[in-house]
XYZ file of C-alpha atoms in Angstrom:
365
model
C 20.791 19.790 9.923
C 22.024 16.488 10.333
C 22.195 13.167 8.275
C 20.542 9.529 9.762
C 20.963 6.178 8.442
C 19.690 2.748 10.156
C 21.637 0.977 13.001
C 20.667 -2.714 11.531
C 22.449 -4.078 14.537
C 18.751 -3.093 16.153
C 16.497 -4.571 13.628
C 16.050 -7.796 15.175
C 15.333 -6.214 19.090
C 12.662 -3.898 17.639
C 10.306 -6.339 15.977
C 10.396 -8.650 19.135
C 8.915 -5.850 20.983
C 6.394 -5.164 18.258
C 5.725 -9.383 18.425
C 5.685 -9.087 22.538
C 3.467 -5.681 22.217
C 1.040 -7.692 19.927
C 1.003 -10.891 22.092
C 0.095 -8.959 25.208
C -2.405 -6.522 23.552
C -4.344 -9.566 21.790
C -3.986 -12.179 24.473
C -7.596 -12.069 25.638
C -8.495 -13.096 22.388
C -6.705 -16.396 22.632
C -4.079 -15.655 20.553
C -1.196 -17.820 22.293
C 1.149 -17.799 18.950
C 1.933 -15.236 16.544
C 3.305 -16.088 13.408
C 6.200 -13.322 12.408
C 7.020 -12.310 9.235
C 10.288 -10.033 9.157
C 11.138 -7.443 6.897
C 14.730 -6.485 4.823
C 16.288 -4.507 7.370
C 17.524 -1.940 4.829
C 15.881 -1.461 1.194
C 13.000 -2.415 1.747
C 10.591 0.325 0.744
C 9.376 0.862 -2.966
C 7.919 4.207 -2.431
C 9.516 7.498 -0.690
C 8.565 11.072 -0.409
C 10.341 13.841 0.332
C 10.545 17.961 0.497
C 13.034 19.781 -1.334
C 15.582 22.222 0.691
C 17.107 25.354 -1.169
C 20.350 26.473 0.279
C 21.997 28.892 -2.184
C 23.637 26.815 -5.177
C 22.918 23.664 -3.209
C 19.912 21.344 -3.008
C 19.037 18.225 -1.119
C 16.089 15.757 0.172
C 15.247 16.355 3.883
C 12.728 14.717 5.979
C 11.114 16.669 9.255
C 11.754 14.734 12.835
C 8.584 13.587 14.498
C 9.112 14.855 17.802
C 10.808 18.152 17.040
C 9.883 19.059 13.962
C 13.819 19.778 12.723
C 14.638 18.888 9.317
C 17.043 16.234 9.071
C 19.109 16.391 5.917
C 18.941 12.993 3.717
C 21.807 12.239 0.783
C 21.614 8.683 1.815
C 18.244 6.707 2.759
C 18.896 3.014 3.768
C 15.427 2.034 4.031
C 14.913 2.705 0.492
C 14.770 -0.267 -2.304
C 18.299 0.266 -4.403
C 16.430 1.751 -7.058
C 15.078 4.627 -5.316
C 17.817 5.306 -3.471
C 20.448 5.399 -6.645
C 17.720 7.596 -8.005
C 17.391 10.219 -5.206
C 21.135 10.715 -6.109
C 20.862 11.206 -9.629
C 17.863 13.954 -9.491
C 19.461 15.911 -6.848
C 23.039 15.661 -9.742
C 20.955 16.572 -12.242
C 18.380 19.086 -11.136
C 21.302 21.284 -8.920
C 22.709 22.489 -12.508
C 19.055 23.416 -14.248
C 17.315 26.499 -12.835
C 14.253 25.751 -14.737
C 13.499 22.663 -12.807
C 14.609 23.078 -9.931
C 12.971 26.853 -9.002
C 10.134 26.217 -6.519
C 10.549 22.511 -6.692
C 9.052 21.501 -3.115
C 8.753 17.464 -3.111
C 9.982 14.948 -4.834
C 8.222 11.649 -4.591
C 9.264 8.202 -6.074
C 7.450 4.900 -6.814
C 9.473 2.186 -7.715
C 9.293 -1.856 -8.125
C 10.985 -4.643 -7.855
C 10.757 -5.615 -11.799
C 12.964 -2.036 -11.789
C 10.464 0.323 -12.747
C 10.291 3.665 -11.170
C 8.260 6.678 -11.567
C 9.069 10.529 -10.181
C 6.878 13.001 -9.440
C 7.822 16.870 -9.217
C 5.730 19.047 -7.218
C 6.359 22.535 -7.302
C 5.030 25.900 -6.393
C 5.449 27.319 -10.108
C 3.160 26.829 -13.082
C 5.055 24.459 -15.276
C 5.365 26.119 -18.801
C 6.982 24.773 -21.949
C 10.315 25.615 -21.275
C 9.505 23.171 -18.409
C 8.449 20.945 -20.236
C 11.710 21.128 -22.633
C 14.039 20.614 -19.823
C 12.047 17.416 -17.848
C 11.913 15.577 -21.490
C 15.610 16.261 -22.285
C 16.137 14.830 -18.643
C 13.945 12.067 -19.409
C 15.812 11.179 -22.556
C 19.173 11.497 -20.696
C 18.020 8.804 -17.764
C 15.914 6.209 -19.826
C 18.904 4.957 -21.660
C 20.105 3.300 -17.828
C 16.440 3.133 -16.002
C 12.853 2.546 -17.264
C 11.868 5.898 -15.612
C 8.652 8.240 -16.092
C 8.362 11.326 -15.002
C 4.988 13.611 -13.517
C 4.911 17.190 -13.047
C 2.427 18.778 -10.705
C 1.492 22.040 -9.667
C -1.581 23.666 -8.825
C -4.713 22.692 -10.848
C -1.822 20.914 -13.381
C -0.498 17.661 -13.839
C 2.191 16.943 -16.724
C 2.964 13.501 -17.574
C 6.096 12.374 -18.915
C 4.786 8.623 -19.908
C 2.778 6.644 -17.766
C 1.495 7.874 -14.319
C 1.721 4.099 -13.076
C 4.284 1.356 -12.661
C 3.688 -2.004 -13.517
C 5.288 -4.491 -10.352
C 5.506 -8.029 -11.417
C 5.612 -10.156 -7.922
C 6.403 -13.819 -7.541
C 4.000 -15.470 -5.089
C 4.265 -19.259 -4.335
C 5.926 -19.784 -7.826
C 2.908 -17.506 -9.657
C 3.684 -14.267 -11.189
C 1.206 -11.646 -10.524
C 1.711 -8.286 -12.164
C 0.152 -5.473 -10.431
C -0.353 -1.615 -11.843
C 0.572 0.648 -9.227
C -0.995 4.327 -9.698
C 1.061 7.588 -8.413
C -0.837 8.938 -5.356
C -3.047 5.948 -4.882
C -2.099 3.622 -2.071
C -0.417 0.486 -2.694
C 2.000 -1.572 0.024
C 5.167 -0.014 0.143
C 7.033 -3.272 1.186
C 7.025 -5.040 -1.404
C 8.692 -8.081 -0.179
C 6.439 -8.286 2.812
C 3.487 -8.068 1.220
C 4.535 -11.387 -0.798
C 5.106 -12.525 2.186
C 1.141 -11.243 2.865
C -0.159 -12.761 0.044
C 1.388 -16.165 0.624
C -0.091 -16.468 4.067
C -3.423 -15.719 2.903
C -3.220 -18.110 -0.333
C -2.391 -21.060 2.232
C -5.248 -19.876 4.474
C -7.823 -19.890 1.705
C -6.585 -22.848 0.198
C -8.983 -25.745 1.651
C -12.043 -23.366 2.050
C -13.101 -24.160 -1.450
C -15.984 -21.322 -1.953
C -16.756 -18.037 -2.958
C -14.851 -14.976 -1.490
C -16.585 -11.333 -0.696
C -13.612 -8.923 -0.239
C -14.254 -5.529 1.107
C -11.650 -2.543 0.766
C -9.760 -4.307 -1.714
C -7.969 -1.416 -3.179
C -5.846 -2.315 -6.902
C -6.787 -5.734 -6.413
C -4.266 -7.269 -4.232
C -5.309 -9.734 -2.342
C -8.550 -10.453 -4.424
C -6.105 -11.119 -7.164
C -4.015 -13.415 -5.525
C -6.643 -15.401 -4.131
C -8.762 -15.984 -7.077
C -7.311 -19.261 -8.032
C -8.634 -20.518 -4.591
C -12.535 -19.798 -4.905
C -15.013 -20.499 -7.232
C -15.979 -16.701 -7.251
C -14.691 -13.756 -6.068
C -16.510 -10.430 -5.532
C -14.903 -7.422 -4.605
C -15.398 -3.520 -3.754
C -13.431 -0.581 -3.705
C -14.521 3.054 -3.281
C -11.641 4.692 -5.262
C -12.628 4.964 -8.688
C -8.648 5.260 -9.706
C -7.947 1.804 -7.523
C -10.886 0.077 -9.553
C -9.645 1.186 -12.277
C -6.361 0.095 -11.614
C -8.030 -3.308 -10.590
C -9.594 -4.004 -13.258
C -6.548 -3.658 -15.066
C -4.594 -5.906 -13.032
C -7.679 -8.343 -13.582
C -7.024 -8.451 -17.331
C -3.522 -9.125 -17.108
C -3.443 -11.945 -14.616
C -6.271 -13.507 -16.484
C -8.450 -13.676 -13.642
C -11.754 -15.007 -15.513
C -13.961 -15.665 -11.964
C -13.480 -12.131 -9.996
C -15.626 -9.078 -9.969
C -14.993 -5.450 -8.787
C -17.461 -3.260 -8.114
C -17.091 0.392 -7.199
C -18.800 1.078 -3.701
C -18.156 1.981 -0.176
C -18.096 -1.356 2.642
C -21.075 1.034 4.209
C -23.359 1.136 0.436
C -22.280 -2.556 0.265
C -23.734 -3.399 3.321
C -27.008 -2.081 2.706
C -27.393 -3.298 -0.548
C -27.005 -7.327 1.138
C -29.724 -6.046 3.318
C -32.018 -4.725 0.464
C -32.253 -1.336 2.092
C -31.005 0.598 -1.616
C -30.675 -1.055 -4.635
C -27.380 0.787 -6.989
C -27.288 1.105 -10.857
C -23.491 -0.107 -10.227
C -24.688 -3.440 -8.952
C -26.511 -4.054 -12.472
C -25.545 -7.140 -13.862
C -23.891 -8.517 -10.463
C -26.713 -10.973 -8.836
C -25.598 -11.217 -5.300
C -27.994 -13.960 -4.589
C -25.543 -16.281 -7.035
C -22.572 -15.535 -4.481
C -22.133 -18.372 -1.751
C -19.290 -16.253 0.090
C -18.365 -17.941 3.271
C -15.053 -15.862 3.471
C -14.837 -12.329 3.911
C -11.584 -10.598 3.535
C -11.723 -7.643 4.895
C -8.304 -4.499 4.966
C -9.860 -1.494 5.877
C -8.418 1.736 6.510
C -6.366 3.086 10.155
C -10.135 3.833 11.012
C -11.115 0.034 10.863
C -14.536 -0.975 10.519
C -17.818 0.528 11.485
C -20.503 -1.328 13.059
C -22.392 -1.857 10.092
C -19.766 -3.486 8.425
C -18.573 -4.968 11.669
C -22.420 -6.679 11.672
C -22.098 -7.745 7.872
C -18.373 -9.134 8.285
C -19.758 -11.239 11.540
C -22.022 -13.249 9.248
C -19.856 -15.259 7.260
C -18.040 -18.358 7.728
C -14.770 -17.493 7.721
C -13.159 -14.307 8.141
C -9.545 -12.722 7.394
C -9.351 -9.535 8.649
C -5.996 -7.528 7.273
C -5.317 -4.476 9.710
C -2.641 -1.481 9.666
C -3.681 -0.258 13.113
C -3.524 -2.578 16.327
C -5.974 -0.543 18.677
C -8.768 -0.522 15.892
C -8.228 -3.900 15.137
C -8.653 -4.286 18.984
C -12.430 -2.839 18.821
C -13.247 -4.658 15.853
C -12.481 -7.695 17.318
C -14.716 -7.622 20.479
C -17.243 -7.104 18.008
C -16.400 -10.264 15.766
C -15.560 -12.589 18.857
C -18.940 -12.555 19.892
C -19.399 -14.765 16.777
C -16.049 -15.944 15.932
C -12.777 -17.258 17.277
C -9.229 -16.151 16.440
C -7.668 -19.170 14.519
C -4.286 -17.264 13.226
C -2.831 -14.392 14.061
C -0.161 -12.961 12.109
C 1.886 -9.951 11.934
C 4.007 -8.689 8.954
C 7.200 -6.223 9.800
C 5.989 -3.767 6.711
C 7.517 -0.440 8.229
C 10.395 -1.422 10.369
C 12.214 1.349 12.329
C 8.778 2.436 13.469
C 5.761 1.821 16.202
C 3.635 0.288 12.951
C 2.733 -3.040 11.855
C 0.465 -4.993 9.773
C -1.539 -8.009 11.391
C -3.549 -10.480 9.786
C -6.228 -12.433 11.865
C -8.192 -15.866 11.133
C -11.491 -16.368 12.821
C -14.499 -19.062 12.034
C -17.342 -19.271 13.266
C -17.665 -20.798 16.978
């Protein structure tokens, strides 16, 4: 096994080939100038997960290599936010001494924030019984008098919560403080810093468009959120019921008085615009009230499908958030039969790696 850290000397070479990679794959759209938005180039991610390795009285993180499958041993992970990484250290101290919590321990997984919350979650291969349950509160008790921690326990068909199974991240965008809940296992942007950077590029898009906003995909709220203060009204929908649930939270403490969630897939959404199903979950929302002329649209790696694709393509302006280049690619020959590319952005959210985030502008021609 061997141990890796990041060679930040190569931080700065790696996203301009991402930014020339970009530039040449979008060119045909007319994109002439990206705008680039860099990342920390260590501590930079708010959420890590990792499997557990048993060797005899020791114990340790490791990760598995891409290419080759090996496990690479990890005491030390730079691209982790401080707080993560000071706690990797301290479970590994503290669960190498107590055979009760560490026997068939498999993962670890944290979820942290920058307001210096974090939350870990034990997955093991065990039922976890009381004296469990003794042991992780006596550990809990031990580590809350230096961090705000909580603690989950999972196993099969069980889930044991030591206090909350969220964090609460509190993010300063364009002077504003937005406060976001953040539920273990749902997905949420694990750079934190970058998606600030995110939000404030699409606040100073939406600015002038002085409307109402139809966002589809939109997770826990973040974007729809952030962008309230910009429209008259903002409706949004989410197919996760624990990501609504989560948004509607978040909606209550911002104090977001003009937004609307709804729970429903971009495909039932679509054919309830076109009157082809009506949906009890639509009671109370009159769609014909809505004068969207944005769309914001962050769908998963998969993109959009041509449904959607059709749907998106009939608003005014559209701002199309995208984790995966080649879909994003498809999508747009679709939309530029309509539209043209205005801005084109990308955001460094996992550097070290072939990803990266993009957001696109279009209006209609």
């Amino acid at each position: 096994m061997a141990v890796i850290n990041i060679d930040t000397t190569q931080y700065d070479a790696q996203l301009n080939e991402k930014e020339q990679r970009i530039t040449d794959q979008f060119q045909r759209f007319g994109v002439k100038q990206l705008e680039v938005f860099s990342s920390e180039p260590i501590n930079y991610r708010q959420r890590a997960e990792f499997r557990v390795w048993h060797d005899g009285d020791d114990l340790f993180h490791i990760m598995f290599d891409q290419q080759t499958k090996d496990k690479i041993r990890v005491d030390t992970f730079d691209p982790a936010a401080p707080l993560v990484g000071e706690v990797m250290q301290v479970m590994i101290d503290n669960l190498k001494g107590c055979e009760v919590l560490r026997r068939k321990l498999f993962q670890i997984d944290y979820l942290s924030t920058l307001s210096g919350e974090i939350l870990v979650s034990l997955l093991y291969h065990k039922p976890l019984d009381e004296n469990w349950l003794t042991e992780i509160n006596a550990l809990k008790e031990k580590l809350s008098s230096q961090y705000k921690i909580d603690f989950i326990g999972r196993a099969r068909k069980q889930k044991e919560k030591l206090g909350d199974d969220f964090v609460t991240e509190r993010l300063m965008v364009n002077g504003q403080e937005l406060i976001y809940q953040q539920v273990e296992n749902s997905f949420t942007q694990p750079n934190a810093k970058v998606n600030i950077k995110m939000l404030e590029w699409a606040q100073e898009l939406c600015k002038p468009l002085n409307n109402d906003l139809l966002e589809l995909y939109c997770g826990n709220g973040n974007f729809s959120i952030a962008l309230a203060g910009s429209f008259n009204k903002v409706l949004a929908t989410e197919i996760s019921k624990s990501s609504v649930h989560s948004a509607q939270y978040n909606i209550a403490q911002n104090k977001v008085t003009n937004l609307d969630i709804i729970r429903m897939s971009s495909e039932e959404f679509t054919q309830a615009m076109k009157g082809e199903r009506t949906f009890s979950r639509l009671d109370g929302i009159d769609l014909s009230s809505y004068n969207c002329q944005t769309i914001l649209v962050d769908p998963p790696r998969a993109g959009m499908d041509t449904l959607t694709c059709d749907l998106v393509a009939n608003y005014e302006n559209i701002i199309y958030i995208s984790c995966n280049p080649d879909t994003l690619e498809r999508d747009l020959d679709h939309l530029c039969q309509t539209h043209e590319v205005k801005r084109f952005a990308i955001f460094d959210q996992f550097p070290y790696t072939h990803h990266i985030e993009s957001g696109v502008f279009l209006q209609k021609k």
